[in-house]
PDB file of C-alpha atoms in Angstrom:
ATOM      1  CA  MET A  13      17.771  51.394  37.190  1.00  0.00           C
ATOM      2  CA  ARG A  14      16.195  49.623  40.166  1.00  0.00           C
ATOM      3  CA  ALA A  15      12.883  51.447  39.600  1.00  0.00           C
ATOM      4  CA  SER A  16      12.979  50.496  35.925  1.00  0.00           C
ATOM      5  CA  ARG A  17      13.587  46.822  36.747  1.00  0.00           C
ATOM      6  CA  GLN A  18      10.800  46.885  39.333  1.00  0.00           C
ATOM      7  CA  ALA A  19       8.394  48.368  36.791  1.00  0.00           C
ATOM      8  CA  SER A  20       9.419  45.750  34.219  1.00  0.00           C
ATOM      9  CA  ASP A  21       8.974  42.966  36.771  1.00  0.00           C
ATOM     10  CA  ALA A  22       5.548  44.356  37.677  1.00  0.00           C
ATOM     11  CA  ARG A  23       4.465  44.336  34.039  1.00  0.00           C
ATOM     12  CA  ARG A  24       5.656  40.777  33.557  1.00  0.00           C
ATOM     13  CA  GLY A  25       3.881  39.768  36.749  1.00  0.00           C
ATOM     14  CA  ALA A  26       0.634  41.363  35.599  1.00  0.00           C
ATOM     15  CA  ALA A  27       0.896  39.682  32.199  1.00  0.00           C
ATOM     16  CA  GLY A  28       1.551  36.372  33.918  1.00  0.00           C
ATOM     17  CA  ARG A  29      -1.508  36.759  36.126  1.00  0.00           C
ATOM     18  CA  VAL A  30      -3.706  37.557  33.119  1.00  0.00           C
ATOM     19  CA  LEU A  31      -2.370  34.518  31.268  1.00  0.00           C
ATOM     20  CA  ALA A  32      -2.988  32.338  34.347  1.00  0.00           C
ATOM     21  CA  VAL A  33      -6.592  33.564  34.548  1.00  0.00           C
ATOM     22  CA  LEU A  34      -7.105  32.865  30.863  1.00  0.00           C
ATOM     23  CA  LEU A  35      -5.614  29.405  31.128  1.00  0.00           C
ATOM     24  CA  ALA A  36      -7.962  28.695  34.029  1.00  0.00           C
ATOM     25  CA  LEU A  37     -10.863  29.932  31.947  1.00  0.00           C
ATOM     26  CA  ALA A  38      -9.709  27.786  29.055  1.00  0.00           C
ATOM     27  CA  LEU A  39     -10.037  24.731  31.276  1.00  0.00           C
ATOM     28  CA  ALA A  40     -13.473  25.825  32.464  1.00  0.00           C
ATOM     29  CA  VAL A  41     -14.819  26.894  29.069  1.00  0.00           C
ATOM     30  CA  PRO A  42     -14.463  24.214  26.418  1.00  0.00           C
ATOM     31  CA  ALA A  43     -13.345  25.248  22.966  1.00  0.00           C
ATOM     32  CA  PRO A  44     -16.283  25.775  20.612  1.00  0.00           C
ATOM     33  CA  ALA A  45     -17.142  22.814  18.470  1.00  0.00           C
ATOM     34  CA  ALA A  46     -15.355  22.914  15.164  1.00  0.00           C
ATOM     35  CA  LEU A  47     -17.560  24.310  12.431  1.00  0.00           C
ATOM     36  CA  ALA A  48     -18.359  21.995   9.562  1.00  0.00           C
ATOM     37  CA  ALA A  49     -16.987  22.965   6.180  1.00  0.00           C
ATOM     38  CA  GLY A  50     -18.969  25.897   4.875  1.00  0.00           C
ATOM     39  CA  GLU A  51     -20.865  26.360   8.158  1.00  0.00           C
ATOM     40  CA  ALA A  52     -21.302  29.988   9.231  1.00  0.00           C
ATOM     41  CA  PRO A  53     -20.037  31.060  12.668  1.00  0.00           C
ATOM     42  CA  ARG A  54     -22.786  31.400  15.248  1.00  0.00           C
ATOM     43  CA  ARG A  55     -21.081  33.505  17.929  1.00  0.00           C
ATOM     44  CA  VAL A  56     -19.167  36.424  16.431  1.00  0.00           C
ATOM     45  CA  VAL A  57     -17.382  39.078  18.487  1.00  0.00           C
ATOM     46  CA  SER A  58     -15.959  42.297  17.066  1.00  0.00           C
ATOM     47  CA  MET A  59     -13.373  44.306  19.005  1.00  0.00           C
ATOM     48  CA  ASN A  60     -12.725  47.255  16.666  1.00  0.00           C
ATOM     49  CA  LEU A  61     -14.980  50.204  15.847  1.00  0.00           C
ATOM     50  CA  CYS A  62     -14.666  49.702  12.089  1.00  0.00           C
ATOM     51  CA  THR A  63     -15.232  45.951  12.103  1.00  0.00           C
ATOM     52  CA  ASP A  64     -18.094  46.563  14.577  1.00  0.00           C
ATOM     53  CA  GLN A  65     -20.004  48.619  12.041  1.00  0.00           C
ATOM     54  CA  ILE A  66     -19.330  46.413   9.034  1.00  0.00           C
ATOM     55  CA  ALA A  67     -20.302  43.338  11.049  1.00  0.00           C
ATOM     56  CA  MET A  68     -23.528  44.978  12.235  1.00  0.00           C
ATOM     57  CA  LEU A  69     -24.422  45.732   8.608  1.00  0.00           C
ATOM     58  CA  VAL A  70     -23.609  42.241   7.338  1.00  0.00           C
ATOM     59  CA  ALA A  71     -24.415  39.786  10.157  1.00  0.00           C
ATOM     60  CA  ALA A  72     -27.571  37.743  10.421  1.00  0.00           C
ATOM     61  CA  PRO A  73     -29.873  38.439  13.392  1.00  0.00           C
ATOM     62  CA  GLY A  74     -28.333  36.964  16.547  1.00  0.00           C
ATOM     63  CA  GLN A  75     -25.047  36.055  14.841  1.00  0.00           C
ATOM     64  CA  LEU A  76     -23.038  39.023  16.167  1.00  0.00           C
ATOM     65  CA  ILE A  77     -23.055  38.844  19.960  1.00  0.00           C
ATOM     66  CA  SER A  78     -20.623  41.591  21.014  1.00  0.00           C
ATOM     67  CA  VAL A  79     -19.048  44.804  19.721  1.00  0.00           C
ATOM     68  CA  SER A  80     -16.505  47.201  21.163  1.00  0.00           C
ATOM     69  CA  HIS A  81     -17.542  49.869  23.647  1.00  0.00           C
ATOM     70  CA  LEU A  82     -16.847  52.532  21.004  1.00  0.00           C
ATOM     71  CA  ALA A  83     -19.650  51.194  18.812  1.00  0.00           C
ATOM     72  CA  ALA A  84     -22.146  52.107  21.538  1.00  0.00           C
ATOM     73  CA  LYS A  85     -20.989  55.719  21.878  1.00  0.00           C
ATOM     74  CA  PRO A  86     -23.246  58.051  19.865  1.00  0.00           C
ATOM     75  CA  ASP A  87     -20.493  60.668  19.518  1.00  0.00           C
ATOM     76  CA  VAL A  88     -18.158  58.123  17.879  1.00  0.00           C
ATOM     77  CA  SER A  89     -20.339  55.569  16.099  1.00  0.00           C
ATOM     78  CA  LEU A  90     -22.998  56.035  13.432  1.00  0.00           C
ATOM     79  CA  MET A  91     -24.553  52.761  14.578  1.00  0.00           C
ATOM     80  CA  SER A  92     -24.796  53.269  18.327  1.00  0.00           C
ATOM     81  CA  ALA A  93     -28.527  52.496  18.250  1.00  0.00           C
ATOM     82  CA  GLU A  94     -27.883  49.140  16.572  1.00  0.00           C
ATOM     83  CA  ALA A  95     -25.185  48.354  19.160  1.00  0.00           C
ATOM     84  CA  ALA A  96     -27.590  48.896  22.045  1.00  0.00           C
ATOM     85  CA  GLY A  97     -28.824  45.316  22.047  1.00  0.00           C
ATOM     86  CA  LEU A  98     -25.377  43.699  21.953  1.00  0.00           C
ATOM     87  CA  ALA A  99     -22.866  42.833  24.664  1.00  0.00           C
ATOM     88  CA  ILE A 100     -20.108  45.440  24.938  1.00  0.00           C
ATOM     89  CA  ASN A 101     -16.435  44.550  25.173  1.00  0.00           C
ATOM     90  CA  HIS A 102     -13.343  46.630  25.888  1.00  0.00           C
ATOM     91  CA  GLY A 103     -10.909  44.561  23.883  1.00  0.00           C
ATOM     92  CA  LEU A 104      -9.782  42.501  26.878  1.00  0.00           C
ATOM     93  CA  ALA A 105      -8.901  38.880  26.220  1.00  0.00           C
ATOM     94  CA  GLU A 106     -10.562  37.603  29.386  1.00  0.00           C
ATOM     95  CA  GLU A 107     -13.943  39.219  28.678  1.00  0.00           C
ATOM     96  CA  ILE A 108     -13.957  38.135  25.027  1.00  0.00           C
ATOM     97  CA  PHE A 109     -12.952  34.583  25.906  1.00  0.00           C
ATOM     98  CA  ARG A 110     -15.843  34.347  28.377  1.00  0.00           C
ATOM     99  CA  LEU A 111     -18.238  35.107  25.509  1.00  0.00           C
ATOM    100  CA  ASP A 112     -17.178  31.787  23.945  1.00  0.00           C
ATOM    101  CA  PRO A 113     -16.914  33.105  20.360  1.00  0.00           C
ATOM    102  CA  ASP A 114     -16.280  30.896  17.366  1.00  0.00           C
ATOM    103  CA  LEU A 115     -15.022  33.929  15.425  1.00  0.00           C
ATOM    104  CA  VAL A 116     -13.427  37.204  16.561  1.00  0.00           C
ATOM    105  CA  VAL A 117     -12.942  40.057  14.084  1.00  0.00           C
ATOM    106  CA  ALA A 118     -10.423  42.790  14.791  1.00  0.00           C
ATOM    107  CA  GLY A 119      -8.455  45.567  13.127  1.00  0.00           C
ATOM    108  CA  THR A 120      -4.789  45.150  12.297  1.00  0.00           C
ATOM    109  CA  TYR A 121      -3.995  47.771  14.961  1.00  0.00           C
ATOM    110  CA  THR A 122      -6.235  46.231  17.617  1.00  0.00           C
ATOM    111  CA  THR A 123      -4.486  45.401  20.899  1.00  0.00           C
ATOM    112  CA  ARG A 124      -1.868  42.846  19.905  1.00  0.00           C
ATOM    113  CA  ALA A 125      -1.739  41.225  23.317  1.00  0.00           C
ATOM    114  CA  THR A 126      -5.442  40.386  23.148  1.00  0.00           C
ATOM    115  CA  VAL A 127      -5.266  39.063  19.604  1.00  0.00           C
ATOM    116  CA  ASN A 128      -2.239  36.907  20.391  1.00  0.00           C
ATOM    117  CA  LEU A 129      -3.704  35.522  23.633  1.00  0.00           C
ATOM    118  CA  LEU A 130      -6.996  34.604  21.998  1.00  0.00           C
ATOM    119  CA  ARG A 131      -5.168  32.764  19.249  1.00  0.00           C
ATOM    120  CA  ARG A 132      -3.017  30.925  21.792  1.00  0.00           C
ATOM    121  CA  LEU A 133      -6.246  29.827  23.471  1.00  0.00           C
ATOM    122  CA  GLY A 134      -7.524  28.369  20.221  1.00  0.00           C
ATOM    123  CA  ARG A 135      -9.951  31.089  19.188  1.00  0.00           C
ATOM    124  CA  ARG A 136     -10.182  32.104  15.558  1.00  0.00           C
ATOM    125  CA  VAL A 137      -9.276  35.771  15.043  1.00  0.00           C
ATOM    126  CA  GLU A 138      -9.527  37.471  11.651  1.00  0.00           C
ATOM    127  CA  GLU A 139      -7.968  40.912  11.182  1.00  0.00           C
ATOM    128  CA  PHE A 140      -9.095  43.703   8.844  1.00  0.00           C
ATOM    129  CA  ARG A 141      -6.871  46.445   7.476  1.00  0.00           C
ATOM    130  CA  PRO A 142      -8.139  50.047   7.837  1.00  0.00           C
ATOM    131  CA  GLU A 143      -9.999  51.346   4.809  1.00  0.00           C
ATOM    132  CA  ALA A 144      -8.028  53.942   2.823  1.00  0.00           C
ATOM    133  CA  SER A 145     -10.209  54.008  -0.299  1.00  0.00           C
ATOM    134  CA  PHE A 146     -13.664  53.113  -1.584  1.00  0.00           C
ATOM    135  CA  ALA A 147     -12.134  49.940  -3.043  1.00  0.00           C
ATOM    136  CA  ASP A 148     -11.027  48.995   0.491  1.00  0.00           C
ATOM    137  CA  ILE A 149     -14.591  49.485   1.728  1.00  0.00           C
ATOM    138  CA  ARG A 150     -15.912  47.097  -0.911  1.00  0.00           C
ATOM    139  CA  GLU A 151     -13.222  44.530  -0.123  1.00  0.00           C
ATOM    140  CA  ASN A 152     -13.795  44.595   3.639  1.00  0.00           C
ATOM    141  CA  VAL A 153     -17.564  44.297   3.239  1.00  0.00           C
ATOM    142  CA  ARG A 154     -17.047  41.389   0.808  1.00  0.00           C
ATOM    143  CA  ARG A 155     -14.614  39.673   3.191  1.00  0.00           C
ATOM    144  CA  MET A 156     -16.931  40.133   6.185  1.00  0.00           C
ATOM    145  CA  GLY A 157     -19.710  38.529   4.187  1.00  0.00           C
ATOM    146  CA  GLU A 158     -17.447  35.613   3.336  1.00  0.00           C
ATOM    147  CA  LEU A 159     -16.361  35.084   6.955  1.00  0.00           C
ATOM    148  CA  LEU A 160     -19.915  35.263   8.306  1.00  0.00           C
ATOM    149  CA  GLY A 161     -21.459  33.154   5.560  1.00  0.00           C
ATOM    150  CA  ARG A 162     -23.403  36.211   4.451  1.00  0.00           C
ATOM    151  CA  GLU A 163     -22.060  36.620   0.919  1.00  0.00           C
ATOM    152  CA  ALA A 164     -25.438  37.580  -0.538  1.00  0.00           C
ATOM    153  CA  GLU A 165     -26.001  40.335   2.037  1.00  0.00           C
ATOM    154  CA  ALA A 166     -22.483  41.671   1.470  1.00  0.00           C
ATOM    155  CA  ALA A 167     -23.061  41.691  -2.292  1.00  0.00           C
ATOM    156  CA  ARG A 168     -26.321  43.590  -1.782  1.00  0.00           C
ATOM    157  CA  LEU A 169     -24.566  46.204   0.371  1.00  0.00           C
ATOM    158  CA  ILE A 170     -21.763  46.612  -2.172  1.00  0.00           C
ATOM    159  CA  ALA A 171     -24.226  46.978  -5.048  1.00  0.00           C
ATOM    160  CA  ALA A 172     -26.168  49.647  -3.133  1.00  0.00           C
ATOM    161  CA  PHE A 173     -22.896  51.401  -2.234  1.00  0.00           C
ATOM    162  CA  ASP A 174     -21.784  51.416  -5.874  1.00  0.00           C
ATOM    163  CA  ALA A 175     -25.137  52.700  -7.082  1.00  0.00           C
ATOM    164  CA  GLU A 176     -25.132  55.562  -4.589  1.00  0.00           C
ATOM    165  CA  ALA A 177     -21.475  56.375  -5.313  1.00  0.00           C
ATOM    166  CA  THR A 178     -22.257  56.511  -9.051  1.00  0.00           C
ATOM    167  CA  ALA A 179     -25.201  58.816  -8.425  1.00  0.00           C
ATOM    168  CA  LEU A 180     -22.949  61.086  -6.355  1.00  0.00           C
ATOM    169  CA  ALA A 181     -20.019  60.952  -8.756  1.00  0.00           C
ATOM    170  CA  ALA A 182     -18.582  64.296  -9.756  1.00  0.00           C
ATOM    171  CA  ALA A 183     -15.949  64.929 -12.387  1.00  0.00           C
ATOM    172  CA  PRO A 184     -12.473  64.176 -11.038  1.00  0.00           C
ATOM    173  CA  PRO A 185     -11.220  67.349  -9.350  1.00  0.00           C
ATOM    174  CA  GLY A 186      -9.032  69.266 -11.797  1.00  0.00           C
ATOM    175  CA  GLU A 187      -6.636  72.122 -11.194  1.00  0.00           C
ATOM    176  CA  ASN A 188      -9.523  74.605 -11.021  1.00  0.00           C
ATOM    177  CA  ALA A 189     -11.401  72.685  -8.354  1.00  0.00           C
ATOM    178  CA  PRO A 190     -11.697  74.331  -4.925  1.00  0.00           C
ATOM    179  CA  VAL A 191      -9.003  73.301  -2.464  1.00  0.00           C
ATOM    180  CA  LEU A 192      -9.835  71.989   0.992  1.00  0.00           C
ATOM    181  CA  GLY A 193      -7.333  71.778   3.827  1.00  0.00           C
ATOM    182  CA  SER A 194      -8.202  69.673   6.863  1.00  0.00           C
ATOM    183  CA  PHE A 195      -6.898  70.697  10.265  1.00  0.00           C
ATOM    184  CA  GLY A 196      -7.414  68.727  13.436  1.00  0.00           C
ATOM    185  CA  ALA A 197      -6.292  68.547  17.035  1.00  0.00           C
ATOM    186  CA  ASN A 198      -2.502  68.668  17.415  1.00  0.00           C
ATOM    187  CA  SER A 199      -2.392  70.153  13.879  1.00  0.00           C
ATOM    188  CA  TYR A 200      -2.998  66.809  12.159  1.00  0.00           C
ATOM    189  CA  THR A 201      -3.977  66.607   8.506  1.00  0.00           C
ATOM    190  CA  SER A 202      -4.094  63.891   5.857  1.00  0.00           C
ATOM    191  CA  GLY A 203      -2.988  63.462   2.272  1.00  0.00           C
ATOM    192  CA  ALA A 204      -2.782  60.825  -0.433  1.00  0.00           C
ATOM    193  CA  GLY A 205      -3.563  57.229   0.422  1.00  0.00           C
ATOM    194  CA  THR A 206      -6.184  58.034   3.054  1.00  0.00           C
ATOM    195  CA  LEU A 207      -9.944  57.625   3.296  1.00  0.00           C
ATOM    196  CA  GLU A 208     -10.194  61.356   3.989  1.00  0.00           C
ATOM    197  CA  ASN A 209      -8.542  62.123   0.661  1.00  0.00           C
ATOM    198  CA  ALA A 210     -10.907  59.737  -1.126  1.00  0.00           C
ATOM    199  CA  ILE A 211     -13.944  61.446   0.422  1.00  0.00           C
ATOM    200  CA  VAL A 212     -12.694  64.917  -0.498  1.00  0.00           C
ATOM    201  CA  GLY A 213     -12.023  63.858  -4.094  1.00  0.00           C
ATOM    202  CA  ALA A 214     -15.439  62.184  -4.393  1.00  0.00           C
ATOM    203  CA  ALA A 215     -17.016  65.489  -3.321  1.00  0.00           C
ATOM    204  CA  GLY A 216     -15.302  67.210  -6.267  1.00  0.00           C
ATOM    205  CA  LEU A 217     -12.631  69.027  -4.238  1.00  0.00           C
ATOM    206  CA  ARG A 218      -8.859  68.964  -4.198  1.00  0.00           C
ATOM    207  CA  HIS A 219      -7.172  68.076  -0.926  1.00  0.00           C
ATOM    208  CA  LEU A 220      -4.446  70.430   0.239  1.00  0.00           C
ATOM    209  CA  GLY A 221      -2.583  67.512   1.788  1.00  0.00           C
ATOM    210  CA  GLU A 222      -2.231  65.820  -1.575  1.00  0.00           C
ATOM    211  CA  ASP A 223      -1.253  69.128  -3.229  1.00  0.00           C
ATOM    212  CA  LEU A 224       1.513  69.412  -0.626  1.00  0.00           C
ATOM    213  CA  ALA A 225       2.689  65.866  -1.471  1.00  0.00           C
ATOM    214  CA  ILE A 226       1.643  64.537   1.952  1.00  0.00           C
ATOM    215  CA  THR A 227       1.014  60.804   2.147  1.00  0.00           C
ATOM    216  CA  GLY A 228      -0.920  59.350   5.040  1.00  0.00           C
ATOM    217  CA  THR A 229      -1.563  61.379   8.185  1.00  0.00           C
ATOM    218  CA  THR A 230       0.901  63.854   9.681  1.00  0.00           C
ATOM    219  CA  ARG A 231       1.131  67.208  11.385  1.00  0.00           C
ATOM    220  CA  LEU A 232       0.702  70.351   9.324  1.00  0.00           C
ATOM    221  CA  PRO A 233       2.220  73.518  10.824  1.00  0.00           C
ATOM    222  CA  LEU A 234      -0.375  76.259  11.157  1.00  0.00           C
ATOM    223  CA  GLU A 235       1.941  78.601   9.248  1.00  0.00           C
ATOM    224  CA  VAL A 236       1.901  76.258   6.246  1.00  0.00           C
ATOM    225  CA  LEU A 237      -1.902  76.088   6.286  1.00  0.00           C
ATOM    226  CA  VAL A 238      -2.230  79.865   6.475  1.00  0.00           C
ATOM    227  CA  LEU A 239       0.299  80.504   3.691  1.00  0.00           C
ATOM    228  CA  ALA A 240      -1.270  77.832   1.447  1.00  0.00           C
ATOM    229  CA  ASP A 241      -4.594  79.632   1.925  1.00  0.00           C
ATOM    230  CA  PRO A 242      -6.957  76.875   0.688  1.00  0.00           C
ATOM    231  CA  ASP A 243     -10.485  77.782  -0.344  1.00  0.00           C
ATOM    232  CA  TYR A 244     -11.879  75.913   2.642  1.00  0.00           C
ATOM    233  CA  VAL A 245     -10.581  74.604   5.948  1.00  0.00           C
ATOM    234  CA  LEU A 246     -12.258  71.513   7.334  1.00  0.00           C
ATOM    235  CA  LEU A 247     -12.641  71.254  11.123  1.00  0.00           C
ATOM    236  CA  TRP A 248     -14.102  68.378  13.116  1.00  0.00           C
ATOM    237  CA  GLU A 249     -17.335  68.999  15.028  1.00  0.00           C
ATOM    238  CA  ARG A 250     -16.250  66.949  18.036  1.00  0.00           C
ATOM    239  CA  SER A 251     -13.144  69.172  18.439  1.00  0.00           C
ATOM    240  CA  ARG A 252     -15.030  72.477  18.499  1.00  0.00           C
ATOM    241  CA  ASN A 253     -15.722  72.473  22.215  1.00  0.00           C
ATOM    242  CA  ASP A 254     -12.877  70.194  23.204  1.00  0.00           C
ATOM    243  CA  PRO A 255     -11.140  71.916  26.163  1.00  0.00           C
ATOM    244  CA  SER A 256      -7.935  69.884  25.774  1.00  0.00           C
ATOM    245  CA  ARG A 257      -4.604  71.481  24.953  1.00  0.00           C
ATOM    246  CA  ALA A 258      -4.487  69.356  21.802  1.00  0.00           C
ATOM    247  CA  ALA A 259      -7.493  71.290  20.466  1.00  0.00           C
ATOM    248  CA  ASP A 260      -6.172  74.724  21.434  1.00  0.00           C
ATOM    249  CA  ILE A 261      -4.594  75.088  17.993  1.00  0.00           C
ATOM    250  CA  LEU A 262      -8.088  75.097  16.466  1.00  0.00           C
ATOM    251  CA  ARG A 263      -8.843  78.314  18.346  1.00  0.00           C
ATOM    252  CA  HIS A 264      -5.696  80.118  17.238  1.00  0.00           C
ATOM    253  CA  PRO A 265      -6.400  83.733  16.167  1.00  0.00           C
ATOM    254  CA  ALA A 266      -4.511  83.143  12.915  1.00  0.00           C
ATOM    255  CA  LEU A 267      -7.276  80.778  11.834  1.00  0.00           C
ATOM    256  CA  ASP A 268      -9.899  83.409  12.574  1.00  0.00           C
ATOM    257  CA  ALA A 269      -7.933  86.062  10.703  1.00  0.00           C
ATOM    258  CA  ARG A 270      -7.402  83.944   7.568  1.00  0.00           C
ATOM    259  CA  PHE A 271     -10.556  81.848   7.343  1.00  0.00           C
ATOM    260  CA  SER A 272     -13.930  83.534   7.636  1.00  0.00           C
ATOM    261  CA  SER A 273     -16.994  81.547   8.656  1.00  0.00           C
ATOM    262  CA  GLU A 274     -18.060  80.873   5.039  1.00  0.00           C
ATOM    263  CA  ARG A 275     -14.677  79.272   4.382  1.00  0.00           C
ATOM    264  CA  ARG A 276     -14.939  76.901   7.340  1.00  0.00           C
ATOM    265  CA  LEU A 277     -16.579  73.544   6.814  1.00  0.00           C
ATOM    266  CA  SER A 278     -17.579  71.258   9.665  1.00  0.00           C
ATOM    267  CA  ALA A 279     -17.446  67.477   9.506  1.00  0.00           C
ATOM    268  CA  ASP A 280     -19.087  64.725  11.484  1.00  0.00           C
ATOM    269  CA  SER A 281     -16.034  62.578  12.175  1.00  0.00           C
ATOM    270  CA  ARG A 282     -18.208  59.493  12.692  1.00  0.00           C
ATOM    271  CA  ALA A 283     -18.616  59.172   8.919  1.00  0.00           C
ATOM    272  CA  TRP A 284     -14.880  59.626   8.287  1.00  0.00           C
ATOM    273  CA  ILE A 285     -13.225  57.453  10.960  1.00  0.00           C
ATOM    274  CA  CYS A 286     -14.142  54.107   9.412  1.00  0.00           C
ATOM    275  CA  GLY A 287     -14.726  53.092   5.845  1.00  0.00           C
ATOM    276  CA  THR A 288     -18.187  51.532   5.538  1.00  0.00           C
ATOM    277  CA  PRO A 289     -21.104  51.973   3.125  1.00  0.00           C
ATOM    278  CA  LEU A 290     -22.153  54.803   5.471  1.00  0.00           C
ATOM    279  CA  THR A 291     -19.050  56.788   4.429  1.00  0.00           C
ATOM    280  CA  LEU A 292     -21.001  58.218   1.485  1.00  0.00           C
ATOM    281  CA  GLU A 293     -22.850  60.358   4.034  1.00  0.00           C
ATOM    282  CA  ALA A 294     -19.591  62.282   4.455  1.00  0.00           C
ATOM    283  CA  VAL A 295     -19.357  62.854   0.701  1.00  0.00           C
ATOM    284  CA  LYS A 296     -22.941  64.146   0.485  1.00  0.00           C
ATOM    285  CA  ARG A 297     -22.540  66.492   3.411  1.00  0.00           C
ATOM    286  CA  LEU A 298     -19.177  67.836   2.265  1.00  0.00           C
ATOM    287  CA  ARG A 299     -20.480  68.566  -1.206  1.00  0.00           C
ATOM    288  CA  ALA A 300     -23.538  70.304   0.236  1.00  0.00           C
ATOM    289  CA  GLU A 301     -21.408  72.493   2.508  1.00  0.00           C
ATOM    290  CA  ALA A 302     -18.885  73.500  -0.159  1.00  0.00           C
ATOM    291  CA  SER A 303     -20.137  76.083  -2.607  1.00  0.00           C
ATOM    292  CA  GLY A 304     -18.363  74.326  -5.516  1.00  0.00           C
ATOM    293  CA  GLY A 305     -17.393  76.092  -8.675  1.00  0.00           C
ATOM    294  CA  THR A 306     -13.922  77.319  -9.571  1.00  0.00           C
ATOM    295  CA  SER A 307     -11.188  77.856  -7.033  1.00  0.00           C
ATOM    296  CA  ARG A 308     -11.005  81.506  -6.065  1.00  0.00           C
ATOM    297  CA  HIS A 309      -7.226  81.127  -6.225  1.00  0.00           C
ATOM    298  CA  ARG A 310      -7.463  80.452  -9.948  1.00  0.00           C
ATOM    299  CA  GLU A 311     -10.045  83.179 -10.449  1.00  0.00           C
ATOM    300  CA  ALA A 312      -7.751  85.681  -8.783  1.00  0.00           C
ATOM    301  CA  GLY A 313      -4.796  84.489 -10.843  1.00  0.00           C
ATOM    302  CA  ARG A 314      -2.830  83.387  -7.800  1.00  0.00           C
TER     303      ARG A 314
END
């Protein structure tokens, strides 16, 4: 009990010290001048990988001054080259406050302490929900354009996205469409109501997760995957050589026994993590890797 109280006291003390530092900074750094009605923000900071990429696509030159450290990592972000010329933040209130932003964009699951502290210090923070569909992508691009005063650029991006999506459009996957089961570290898979499911459907495939009545993201026992025997199993490239125990399940001999190399599809997770106009790259690649046609399960009468 004493150790628990000491740990709790230490956390409160640390939080108090951070708040004291920020209050001192608030006195040293004046609040940005209020923007006139309809005036676009001039110093925008993003602290979430998904808002990073949408902001980089939409913002005017020089308008976006900082993105999260994840945006600069080439193994995580599709726009790491574009992030190279921007200040990098780690989602800490004190470093973002020092940048003197007049607008901060974040995800709804971004560090709550940072979001709350910035708001208490008078900074405008706008949150974006994760994209779970192509409609969500359009809405978040539209909203980013509205917040940054870049409505025309956002409309152009949405129009280009719609045109490319129409050109890629396949017939809605019917009961004879090949089935794809995704399987990630710690046995995670997805189902209905997810961006992954939307990508799989747009590629003309059925998602095993949805067939199994899974909603959202959850764990899928390896035994269930093997017994369901989908036409393809989707594995993430970044997990292939991951030495962690979480990725050990991806090297289980049961996977090798059930799914031959031609039934394994690889995915660049960078195009699946966040919903942006670049997400269509995932659809194109998935369709190219899958042979298409009729599900072998149906052909075999199973």
